[in-house]
XYZ file of C-alpha atoms in Angstrom:
621
model
C -1.807 -22.873 -9.437
C 0.020 -25.419 -11.565
C -3.224 -27.218 -12.403
C -4.666 -23.904 -13.592
C -1.672 -23.274 -15.859
C -0.071 -20.500 -13.812
C 3.637 -20.320 -14.630
C 4.772 -16.923 -13.300
C 3.734 -16.647 -9.622
C 4.886 -14.053 -7.130
C 7.167 -15.463 -4.429
C 7.313 -12.726 -1.788
C 7.442 -14.693 1.480
C 10.536 -14.407 3.649
C 11.873 -11.186 2.175
C 12.114 -9.470 5.562
C 14.785 -12.010 6.560
C 16.691 -11.107 3.391
C 16.306 -7.408 4.152
C 17.652 -7.961 7.658
C 20.802 -9.509 6.222
C 21.169 -6.743 3.622
C 20.555 -3.827 5.962
C 22.987 -5.225 8.526
C 25.637 -4.563 5.867
C 24.599 -0.913 5.971
C 24.794 -0.734 9.801
C 21.039 -0.962 10.340
C 20.268 -2.721 13.631
C 17.401 -5.088 14.415
C 15.982 -2.376 16.666
C 15.891 -0.051 13.647
C 14.108 -2.728 11.650
C 11.508 -3.145 14.396
C 10.443 0.384 13.494
C 10.453 -0.484 9.778
C 8.734 -3.836 9.276
C 4.969 -4.091 9.627
C 3.192 -6.911 11.419
C 2.382 -10.274 9.803
C -1.074 -9.194 8.578
C 0.203 -5.861 7.224
C 3.417 -6.840 5.458
C 2.100 -6.004 1.985
C 1.557 -2.364 2.907
C 4.826 -2.047 4.803
C 6.639 -3.406 1.747
C 4.942 -0.765 -0.421
C 5.964 2.038 1.933
C 2.403 2.838 2.986
C 3.071 2.248 6.666
C 5.697 1.052 9.139
C 5.681 -0.651 12.541
C 1.900 -1.258 12.630
C 1.259 -4.760 13.964
C 4.968 -5.422 14.567
C 7.656 -6.051 15.512
C 8.591 -9.228 13.659
C 10.248 -11.755 15.928
C 13.395 -13.734 15.113
C 11.169 -16.812 15.011
C 8.969 -15.208 12.374
C 11.903 -14.139 10.196
C 13.480 -17.583 10.357
C 10.188 -19.413 9.844
C 9.229 -17.366 6.783
C 12.652 -17.782 5.174
C 12.407 -21.563 5.561
C 8.881 -21.431 4.114
C 10.032 -19.336 1.146
C 12.714 -21.870 0.272
C 10.106 -24.645 0.306
C 7.789 -22.551 -1.875
C 10.534 -21.842 -4.403
C 11.582 -25.486 -4.518
C 8.011 -26.574 -5.224
C 7.487 -23.880 -7.854
C 10.593 -25.023 -9.704
C 9.499 -28.671 -9.504
C 6.198 -27.675 -11.127
C 7.914 -25.834 -13.972
C 7.089 -22.345 -12.710
C 9.283 -19.255 -12.884
C 9.075 -17.431 -9.527
C 8.919 -13.644 -9.427
C 11.097 -12.324 -6.606
C 10.904 -8.855 -5.038
C 13.479 -6.152 -5.649
C 14.362 -2.806 -4.109
C 11.784 -0.034 -4.549
C 13.501 2.576 -2.371
C 11.561 1.976 0.854
C 14.151 2.305 3.670
C 14.299 2.407 7.481
C 14.398 5.854 9.087
C 17.830 5.050 10.551
C 19.394 5.076 7.089
C 18.964 8.848 6.979
C 21.124 9.180 10.093
C 23.767 6.727 8.896
C 23.940 8.354 5.441
C 23.120 12.028 6.110
C 23.923 13.131 2.552
C 21.724 10.508 0.899
C 18.711 11.767 -1.047
C 16.010 10.382 1.239
C 12.500 11.825 1.269
C 9.869 11.402 3.937
C 6.607 10.526 2.236
C 3.250 11.985 3.157
C 0.534 10.422 5.257
C -1.190 7.261 4.035
C -4.621 6.978 5.654
C -3.799 7.543 9.324
C -6.367 9.497 11.315
C -4.064 12.389 12.203
C -0.703 11.723 10.492
C 0.597 9.703 13.407
C 4.386 9.371 12.872
C 4.457 6.109 14.816
C 3.286 4.350 11.660
C 2.823 6.875 8.888
C 5.116 8.782 6.564
C 7.781 6.290 5.539
C 11.153 7.089 3.961
C 11.976 6.726 0.280
C 15.523 6.644 -1.082
C 15.555 8.422 -4.424
C 16.631 6.135 -7.292
C 18.925 8.907 -8.490
C 21.090 8.478 -5.377
C 24.088 6.111 -5.879
C 23.106 4.354 -2.647
C 19.901 3.143 -4.346
C 21.765 0.966 -6.840
C 24.124 -0.242 -4.112
C 21.297 -1.411 -1.836
C 19.235 -2.816 -4.713
C 22.171 -4.815 -6.044
C 22.941 -6.158 -2.567
C 19.336 -7.317 -2.155
C 19.281 -9.208 -5.468
C 22.627 -10.868 -4.710
C 21.515 -11.855 -1.198
C 18.421 -13.552 -2.626
C 20.576 -15.463 -5.133
C 22.905 -16.470 -2.291
C 19.990 -17.780 -0.192
C 17.812 -19.292 -2.924
C 20.163 -20.001 -5.806
C 19.649 -18.807 -9.376
C 15.893 -19.480 -9.478
C 14.641 -16.616 -11.652
C 15.514 -13.574 -13.733
C 12.199 -11.784 -13.176
C 11.872 -9.240 -10.368
C 9.001 -7.044 -9.295
C 9.430 -3.377 -8.434
C 6.716 -0.731 -7.991
C 8.578 2.289 -6.699
C 6.053 4.750 -8.151
C 2.922 2.869 -7.113
C 0.603 5.387 -5.404
C 3.644 7.626 -4.992
C 4.326 10.100 -7.801
C 7.865 11.200 -8.707
C 8.726 14.715 -7.441
C 8.647 16.166 -10.961
C 7.069 15.290 -14.287
C 10.272 16.096 -16.154
C 10.696 13.221 -18.606
C 14.499 13.203 -18.429
C 14.294 12.840 -14.665
C 11.656 10.075 -14.857
C 13.781 8.207 -17.383
C 16.809 8.396 -15.091
C 14.741 7.029 -12.184
C 13.572 4.052 -14.236
C 17.109 3.391 -15.448
C 18.385 3.390 -11.868
C 15.711 0.907 -10.731
C 16.678 -1.425 -13.563
C 20.417 -0.955 -12.965
C 19.998 -2.078 -9.340
C 18.407 -5.297 -10.616
C 20.768 -5.940 -13.516
C 23.894 -5.333 -11.409
C 22.709 -8.178 -9.198
C 21.483 -10.371 -12.065
C 22.732 -9.520 -15.566
C 19.666 -11.192 -17.117
C 17.146 -9.365 -14.904
C 13.699 -8.466 -16.253
C 11.645 -5.810 -14.454
C 8.000 -6.787 -13.819
C 5.990 -3.665 -12.956
C 2.374 -3.003 -11.976
C 0.606 -0.677 -14.374
C -1.818 0.443 -11.659
C -0.159 3.861 -11.414
C -1.143 4.714 -14.997
C -4.801 4.346 -13.959
C -4.816 5.532 -10.365
C -2.604 8.572 -11.040
C -3.558 9.269 -14.637
C -3.330 13.034 -14.110
C 0.427 12.646 -13.629
C 1.205 9.826 -16.039
C 0.480 11.455 -19.371
C 1.921 9.919 -22.589
C 5.346 11.666 -22.299
C 5.796 10.529 -18.685
C 4.623 6.982 -19.457
C 7.011 6.709 -22.393
C 9.877 8.047 -20.296
C 9.401 5.346 -17.687
C 8.549 2.475 -20.048
C 11.482 3.251 -22.364
C 14.008 3.788 -19.564
C 15.140 0.159 -19.758
C 16.375 -1.920 -22.713
C 13.657 -3.325 -24.975
C 12.392 -6.643 -23.635
C 13.689 -6.016 -20.113
C 10.384 -4.763 -18.740
C 6.958 -6.403 -18.508
C 3.964 -4.323 -17.401
C 0.956 -5.778 -15.628
C -2.167 -4.128 -17.054
C -3.544 -4.612 -13.582
C -7.175 -3.564 -14.031
C -7.684 -4.608 -17.662
C -10.980 -6.328 -16.851
C -12.548 -2.906 -16.197
C -10.080 -0.145 -17.165
C -7.597 -1.506 -19.736
C -4.593 0.762 -20.248
C -3.188 -1.039 -23.298
C -5.959 0.353 -25.496
C -5.241 4.003 -24.643
C -1.441 3.841 -24.510
C -0.545 2.379 -27.902
C 0.116 -1.032 -26.337
C 2.176 0.547 -23.516
C 4.220 2.226 -26.247
C 5.671 -1.074 -27.407
C 6.423 -2.556 -23.976
C 5.389 -6.194 -23.386
C 2.423 -6.467 -21.011
C 0.184 -8.983 -19.284
C -3.618 -8.591 -19.506
C -4.732 -8.860 -15.874
C -7.897 -9.407 -13.897
C -7.992 -7.444 -10.635
C -11.579 -8.268 -9.616
C -11.366 -8.300 -5.819
C -10.522 -5.449 -3.472
C -9.799 -6.055 0.199
C -10.449 -9.779 0.097
C -14.146 -8.994 0.502
C -16.781 -11.694 0.215
C -19.162 -10.404 -2.454
C -20.628 -12.161 -5.485
C -19.372 -10.028 -8.363
C -17.833 -10.483 -11.779
C -17.401 -9.240 -15.338
C -17.621 -12.509 -17.250
C -18.296 -10.908 -20.627
C -15.212 -8.707 -20.285
C -13.122 -11.727 -19.300
C -14.421 -13.759 -22.242
C -13.459 -11.126 -24.800
C -10.861 -8.804 -23.257
C -7.731 -10.981 -23.511
C -8.691 -12.113 -27.027
C -9.286 -8.549 -28.246
C -5.966 -7.479 -26.779
C -4.008 -10.348 -28.311
C -5.357 -9.918 -31.857
C -5.232 -6.107 -31.829
C -2.909 -4.297 -34.223
C 0.727 -4.194 -33.045
C -0.194 -6.131 -29.904
C 2.532 -6.450 -27.276
C 0.480 -8.691 -24.996
C 2.548 -11.624 -23.718
C 0.147 -13.323 -21.307
C -2.824 -13.139 -18.984
C -2.700 -12.763 -15.231
C -4.660 -12.372 -12.023
C -3.829 -9.700 -9.452
C -6.743 -9.886 -7.031
C -6.508 -8.783 -3.401
C -8.185 -11.996 -2.269
C -9.128 -15.354 -3.833
C -11.443 -17.126 -1.402
C -14.648 -16.012 -3.131
C -16.266 -16.150 -6.594
C -14.582 -19.387 -7.769
C -16.368 -19.127 -11.138
C -14.446 -15.938 -11.974
C -11.007 -17.419 -11.348
C -11.892 -20.708 -13.034
C -12.977 -18.817 -16.134
C -10.046 -16.412 -16.132
C -7.538 -19.250 -15.835
C -8.860 -20.767 -19.061
C -8.317 -17.556 -21.034
C -4.589 -18.268 -21.305
C -5.513 -21.186 -23.570
C -8.334 -19.596 -25.562
C -7.838 -18.193 -29.068
C -11.400 -16.995 -29.534
C -14.070 -15.311 -27.438
C -15.914 -17.732 -25.193
C -19.720 -18.065 -25.323
C -20.211 -17.633 -21.587
C -23.654 -19.218 -21.259
C -22.479 -22.431 -22.934
C -19.320 -22.427 -20.841
C -21.382 -22.102 -17.656
C -23.369 -25.226 -18.516
C -20.211 -27.318 -18.648
C -18.781 -25.483 -15.612
C -21.781 -26.316 -13.423
C -21.658 -29.966 -14.504
C -17.989 -30.141 -13.528
C -18.505 -28.157 -10.340
C -21.391 -30.191 -8.919
C -20.720 -33.570 -10.541
C -24.012 -33.767 -12.401
C -26.276 -31.775 -14.696
C -29.337 -30.301 -12.976
C -31.848 -28.174 -14.912
C -32.653 -25.752 -12.064
C -28.942 -25.056 -11.620
C -28.482 -24.315 -15.322
C -31.385 -21.862 -15.182
C -30.079 -20.275 -11.986
C -26.611 -19.732 -13.426
C -28.097 -18.194 -16.561
C -29.705 -15.598 -14.292
C -26.528 -15.084 -12.264
C -24.547 -14.592 -15.475
C -26.816 -11.774 -16.649
C -26.968 -10.104 -13.216
C -24.358 -10.656 -10.511
C -21.630 -11.780 -12.895
C -22.012 -9.195 -15.629
C -21.265 -5.876 -13.998
C -20.777 -3.246 -16.706
C -20.940 0.044 -14.784
C -17.144 0.394 -14.593
C -17.108 0.600 -10.806
C -14.359 -1.250 -8.966
C -16.411 -3.397 -6.633
C -15.648 -3.201 -2.943
C -18.246 -4.620 -0.599
C -19.824 -1.859 1.460
C -22.986 -3.736 2.390
C -24.112 -2.117 5.615
C -23.751 -5.203 7.791
C -20.004 -5.356 7.156
C -19.372 -1.658 6.524
C -21.740 0.177 8.786
C -22.212 3.840 7.775
C -20.301 6.138 10.120
C -22.497 9.221 9.960
C -25.173 11.375 11.555
C -28.401 10.296 9.816
C -30.222 13.509 10.708
C -28.043 15.376 8.202
C -28.014 14.777 4.449
C -25.366 12.258 3.479
C -24.015 14.196 0.516
C -23.493 17.414 2.467
C -21.533 16.134 5.432
C -17.949 17.325 5.996
C -15.508 14.521 5.266
C -14.243 14.372 8.836
C -17.676 13.159 9.949
C -18.347 10.854 7.055
C -15.720 8.269 6.297
C -17.753 6.919 3.375
C -17.613 10.400 1.862
C -13.850 10.657 2.336
C -13.422 7.364 0.480
C -14.908 9.018 -2.598
C -12.397 11.833 -2.428
C -9.411 9.476 -2.277
C -10.123 7.231 -5.254
C -6.896 8.290 -6.999
C -4.728 6.659 -4.392
C -6.844 3.660 -3.505
C -7.625 0.406 -5.256
C -11.351 0.926 -5.233
C -13.910 3.571 -6.010
C -17.501 4.144 -5.110
C -20.448 5.001 -7.266
C -21.428 8.646 -7.200
C -25.007 9.016 -5.999
C -27.324 11.980 -5.819
C -29.200 10.438 -2.915
C -28.824 11.989 0.518
C -28.576 8.450 1.941
C -25.524 6.173 1.694
C -25.781 3.562 -1.033
C -24.039 0.235 -1.406
C -22.888 -0.781 -4.892
C -25.749 -2.510 -6.703
C -25.559 -3.224 -10.442
C -28.314 -5.789 -10.975
C -31.951 -6.599 -10.309
C -32.289 -8.112 -6.838
C -35.651 -9.586 -7.863
C -34.018 -11.671 -10.596
C -31.333 -12.927 -8.232
C -33.996 -13.974 -5.724
C -35.425 -16.131 -8.529
C -31.970 -17.637 -9.053
C -31.802 -18.454 -5.355
C -35.232 -20.090 -5.527
C -33.955 -22.358 -8.305
C -30.786 -23.106 -6.332
C -32.797 -24.138 -3.283
C -35.011 -26.335 -5.463
C -31.933 -28.224 -6.684
C -31.119 -29.275 -3.126
C -32.693 -32.720 -3.445
C -30.273 -33.580 -6.254
C -27.139 -31.868 -4.927
C -27.329 -31.936 -1.127
C -24.193 -34.082 -0.911
C -22.046 -31.734 -2.978
C -19.634 -29.503 -1.038
C -19.398 -27.088 -3.963
C -23.186 -26.812 -4.079
C -23.192 -26.184 -0.342
C -20.703 -23.352 -0.745
C -22.582 -21.743 -3.632
C -25.989 -22.002 -1.971
C -24.712 -20.485 1.277
C -22.930 -17.727 -0.643
C -25.942 -16.899 -2.817
C -28.306 -16.864 0.169
C -25.862 -14.567 1.975
C -25.685 -12.295 -1.080
C -29.466 -11.938 -1.319
C -30.001 -11.384 2.398
C -27.172 -8.854 2.669
C -28.807 -6.750 -0.081
C -32.113 -7.030 1.760
C -30.380 -5.819 4.910
C -29.183 -2.724 3.053
C -32.767 -1.740 2.334
C -33.854 -2.536 5.888
C -31.124 -0.227 7.204
C -32.335 2.603 4.955
C -35.910 1.963 6.126
C -34.685 2.343 9.708
C -32.928 5.622 8.910
C -36.020 7.018 7.186
C -38.072 6.069 10.247
C -35.566 7.907 12.453
C -35.829 10.989 10.263
C -39.626 10.892 10.541
C -39.229 10.462 14.312
C -41.312 7.302 14.026
C -40.140 5.294 17.043
C -42.366 2.316 16.263
C -41.125 1.955 12.694
C -37.514 2.479 13.801
C -37.944 -0.354 16.278
C -39.391 -2.684 13.626
C -36.696 -2.023 11.043
C -33.738 -1.957 13.425
C -34.835 -5.251 14.967
C -35.178 -6.765 11.498
C -31.644 -5.616 10.650
C -30.329 -7.172 13.861
C -32.198 -10.398 13.180
C -30.780 -10.564 9.662
C -27.270 -10.391 11.102
C -28.073 -13.240 13.480
C -29.681 -15.359 10.778
C -26.885 -14.821 8.265
C -24.373 -15.789 10.958
C -26.214 -19.095 11.472
C -26.260 -19.641 7.706
C -22.531 -18.982 7.347
C -21.790 -21.321 10.248
C -23.067 -24.222 8.130
C -20.081 -24.119 5.743
C -16.398 -24.432 6.676
C -15.418 -21.695 4.218
C -17.241 -18.916 6.097
C -15.815 -19.247 9.613
C -13.888 -16.607 11.562
C -12.381 -19.327 13.740
C -10.437 -20.803 10.824
C -8.755 -17.447 10.165
C -7.820 -16.856 13.799
C -6.572 -20.362 14.478
C -4.413 -20.392 11.343
C -2.692 -17.237 12.603
C -2.166 -18.607 16.100
C -0.695 -21.863 14.760
C 2.279 -19.898 13.393
C 3.290 -18.809 16.896
C 6.101 -20.459 18.834
C 5.342 -18.858 22.203
C 2.398 -17.159 24.006
C 3.624 -13.652 23.164
C 3.688 -14.381 19.458
C 0.302 -16.055 19.671
C -1.283 -12.907 21.103
C 0.432 -10.708 18.530
C -0.585 -12.887 15.582
C -4.176 -13.123 16.756
C -4.308 -9.338 17.213
C -2.994 -8.933 13.658
C -5.598 -11.323 12.289
C -8.476 -9.709 14.194
C -7.390 -6.173 13.375
C -6.919 -6.682 9.645
C -10.513 -7.821 9.109
C -12.047 -5.121 11.339
C -10.619 -1.708 12.251
C -7.552 -2.357 10.070
C -5.174 0.518 10.696
C -4.805 3.404 13.140
C -7.640 4.721 15.246
C -8.171 7.308 17.986
C -10.729 7.268 20.834
C -13.162 9.341 18.764
C -12.253 8.521 15.158
C -12.476 5.173 13.431
C -9.667 4.207 11.119
C -9.990 5.642 7.619
C -9.633 2.044 6.448
C -12.049 0.440 8.895
C -13.803 -2.529 7.309
C -11.593 -2.340 4.208
C -10.928 -6.093 4.523
C -14.453 -6.864 5.748
C -15.614 -10.450 5.645
C -18.967 -12.205 5.848
C -17.820 -14.840 8.352
C -19.773 -16.620 11.040
C -18.482 -15.407 14.386
C -17.512 -12.034 12.977
C -21.153 -11.146 12.365
C -22.387 -12.256 15.785
C -19.320 -11.140 17.741
C -18.410 -7.878 16.028
C -20.894 -6.477 13.512
C -23.965 -7.212 15.642
C -22.784 -5.222 18.705
C -21.861 -2.321 16.430
C -25.295 -2.129 14.825
C -27.054 -2.613 18.170
C -25.066 0.191 19.738
C -25.798 2.543 16.840
C -29.523 1.909 16.897
C -29.626 2.412 20.669
C -28.142 5.880 20.153
C -30.814 6.604 17.536
C -33.524 5.682 20.055
C -31.930 7.852 22.751
C -31.865 10.750 20.332
C -35.597 10.473 19.677
C -36.519 9.820 23.305
C -34.633 12.888 24.534
C -35.477 14.968 21.466
C -31.832 15.857 20.941
C -29.279 15.550 18.164
C -27.672 12.217 17.401
C -24.512 11.812 19.494
C -22.183 10.622 16.741
C -18.952 11.241 18.651
C -20.322 9.543 21.775
C -21.343 6.516 19.703
C -17.904 6.405 18.145
C -16.261 6.464 21.573
C -18.321 3.497 22.704
C -17.918 1.605 19.471
C -14.167 2.167 19.071
C -13.576 1.145 22.685
C -15.507 -2.080 22.060
C -13.625 -2.664 18.820
C -10.215 -2.224 20.409
C -11.140 -4.667 23.162
C -12.402 -7.166 20.584
C -9.176 -6.880 18.594
C -7.223 -7.763 21.735
C -9.678 -10.498 22.710
C -8.925 -14.191 23.048
C -12.387 -15.761 22.834
C -12.540 -18.888 20.703
C -14.692 -19.340 17.609
C -15.729 -22.612 15.932
C -13.495 -24.097 13.241
C -15.998 -26.707 12.055
C -19.305 -26.156 10.285
C -22.497 -26.533 12.305
C -26.063 -27.150 11.148
C -27.656 -28.373 7.928
C -26.972 -25.779 5.238
C -29.922 -26.766 3.047
C -32.444 -26.712 5.876
C -31.157 -23.310 7.013
C -31.178 -21.828 3.502
C -34.743 -23.050 2.863
C -35.952 -21.661 6.180
C -34.385 -18.261 5.534
C -35.822 -18.135 2.021
C -39.296 -18.838 3.400
C -38.829 -16.329 6.223
C -37.624 -13.374 4.176
C -38.255 -13.981 0.467
C -41.203 -16.247 -0.221
């Protein structure tokens, strides 16, 4: 981060240990906190009040380990000249607080994406900022951090209204809430500055009209709030809010949702957006930032965005890419220059305004009855359809389609990108020894083949609808083979391995019990994700989907095979597709896989260039 010029990083690790110390002062026991904290892979959502308990409890070892880690992180940030951003109190409290303080203004929030509003992990408790206890707890939290870490920062993040609207749109009330949030910070640190996500102004725009926005943004002293224009690369708020009504803001790239592996970018918007914002009339922009939900993909996007903090004028992207590829691969190769010119105008110049979230059918298999039109299915039977209806409260949205078949997001010509891949493969003789070339070739081959698989899946569904058993067999087998082949491809690069993810989680454990819990967390986050029943997949299944070797062969392949077998049974017996029966079988398999202990490779296998060439010849030549 320091080498990229980042000087204001979030430092959120270890906060549960701080909360334990704070809540003990309010008579909250560790047992109460076991029902409050989420598991290691779900801490972000527990901290936001979306869920509780899921994946937990957090052990004493974990709390201690993370606090030690946080202190090391802060020390290193300070050495590198960075200003850490620490968390603050957003009002999310344990259920026990309501019993201990029966007169406190505590509200139970609604359900957040459970299957049937399961109280074991849904519907968290929010202490209203208007309650005096809010400032008391918030102040205690800030002071406890200063006690543990020292005076390391004056900037604190709080997102108490993120995906959670205030109970009324009365501007006086909203202003009082904002003032209380800031008072809790400033009582603990007199120089406190409130750093706030601006996501709510986009995701809940029906609530946050100009009067409500002004009430919140002006509820603190001038200069004591900084807003993150979180999605400025696609939906900038500064331009429609009079520069956040005079409040300093950071122009941010969101880019990635769910940590998905998908080649995607908006390079033209990145090259001009921060510059346009900075030179605009009455600009209150104070920096650029990145707020992605995952970073281990699309290195070109983050490399480019990092430079924008130092750019005064719009960047000619094509010229920049020529120097980028030379730096990235260590030499200038003509085929690579031509390939990146194509990628720039296709994959990396999405202009349709859709927040990209990878729903390629290999990693997000459609959960539906294909004998019935996609667009007409009730939401309870079509999770992809329910995603469309919840875009206000989620950090991604899907393209509206008139087709009666599910569609993955596609914003470019696949034919042109195949030509880019052909050029990439041709450069192999010059760049075979480059690890960055290896990564990019594997990723581009994966991208092309995954889009091909989408079409193959639709061909299979059309064959099923025609009751053409022979064609269904051809297309379903091709889909299965694509999964197998892509798995082999991904296995040839260390960056696309499931084993690395699982082993890194297990290495944090200090005993066998923790090891099982951490592995379950790691497996669950990238698959079923959160809350399931025997007959209903999680509403968030595959949200954090990954194209990783091991995950394709061990998880996605059995799912697709099982689904196609039910399609064949339906045709053979001339009966309706047994969607619920398939779900039962699939969810049972998934739950067993999440609890599994089988090992996956942590080192690359096979020659990436040989594999990529063979797959190009097999499917694309």
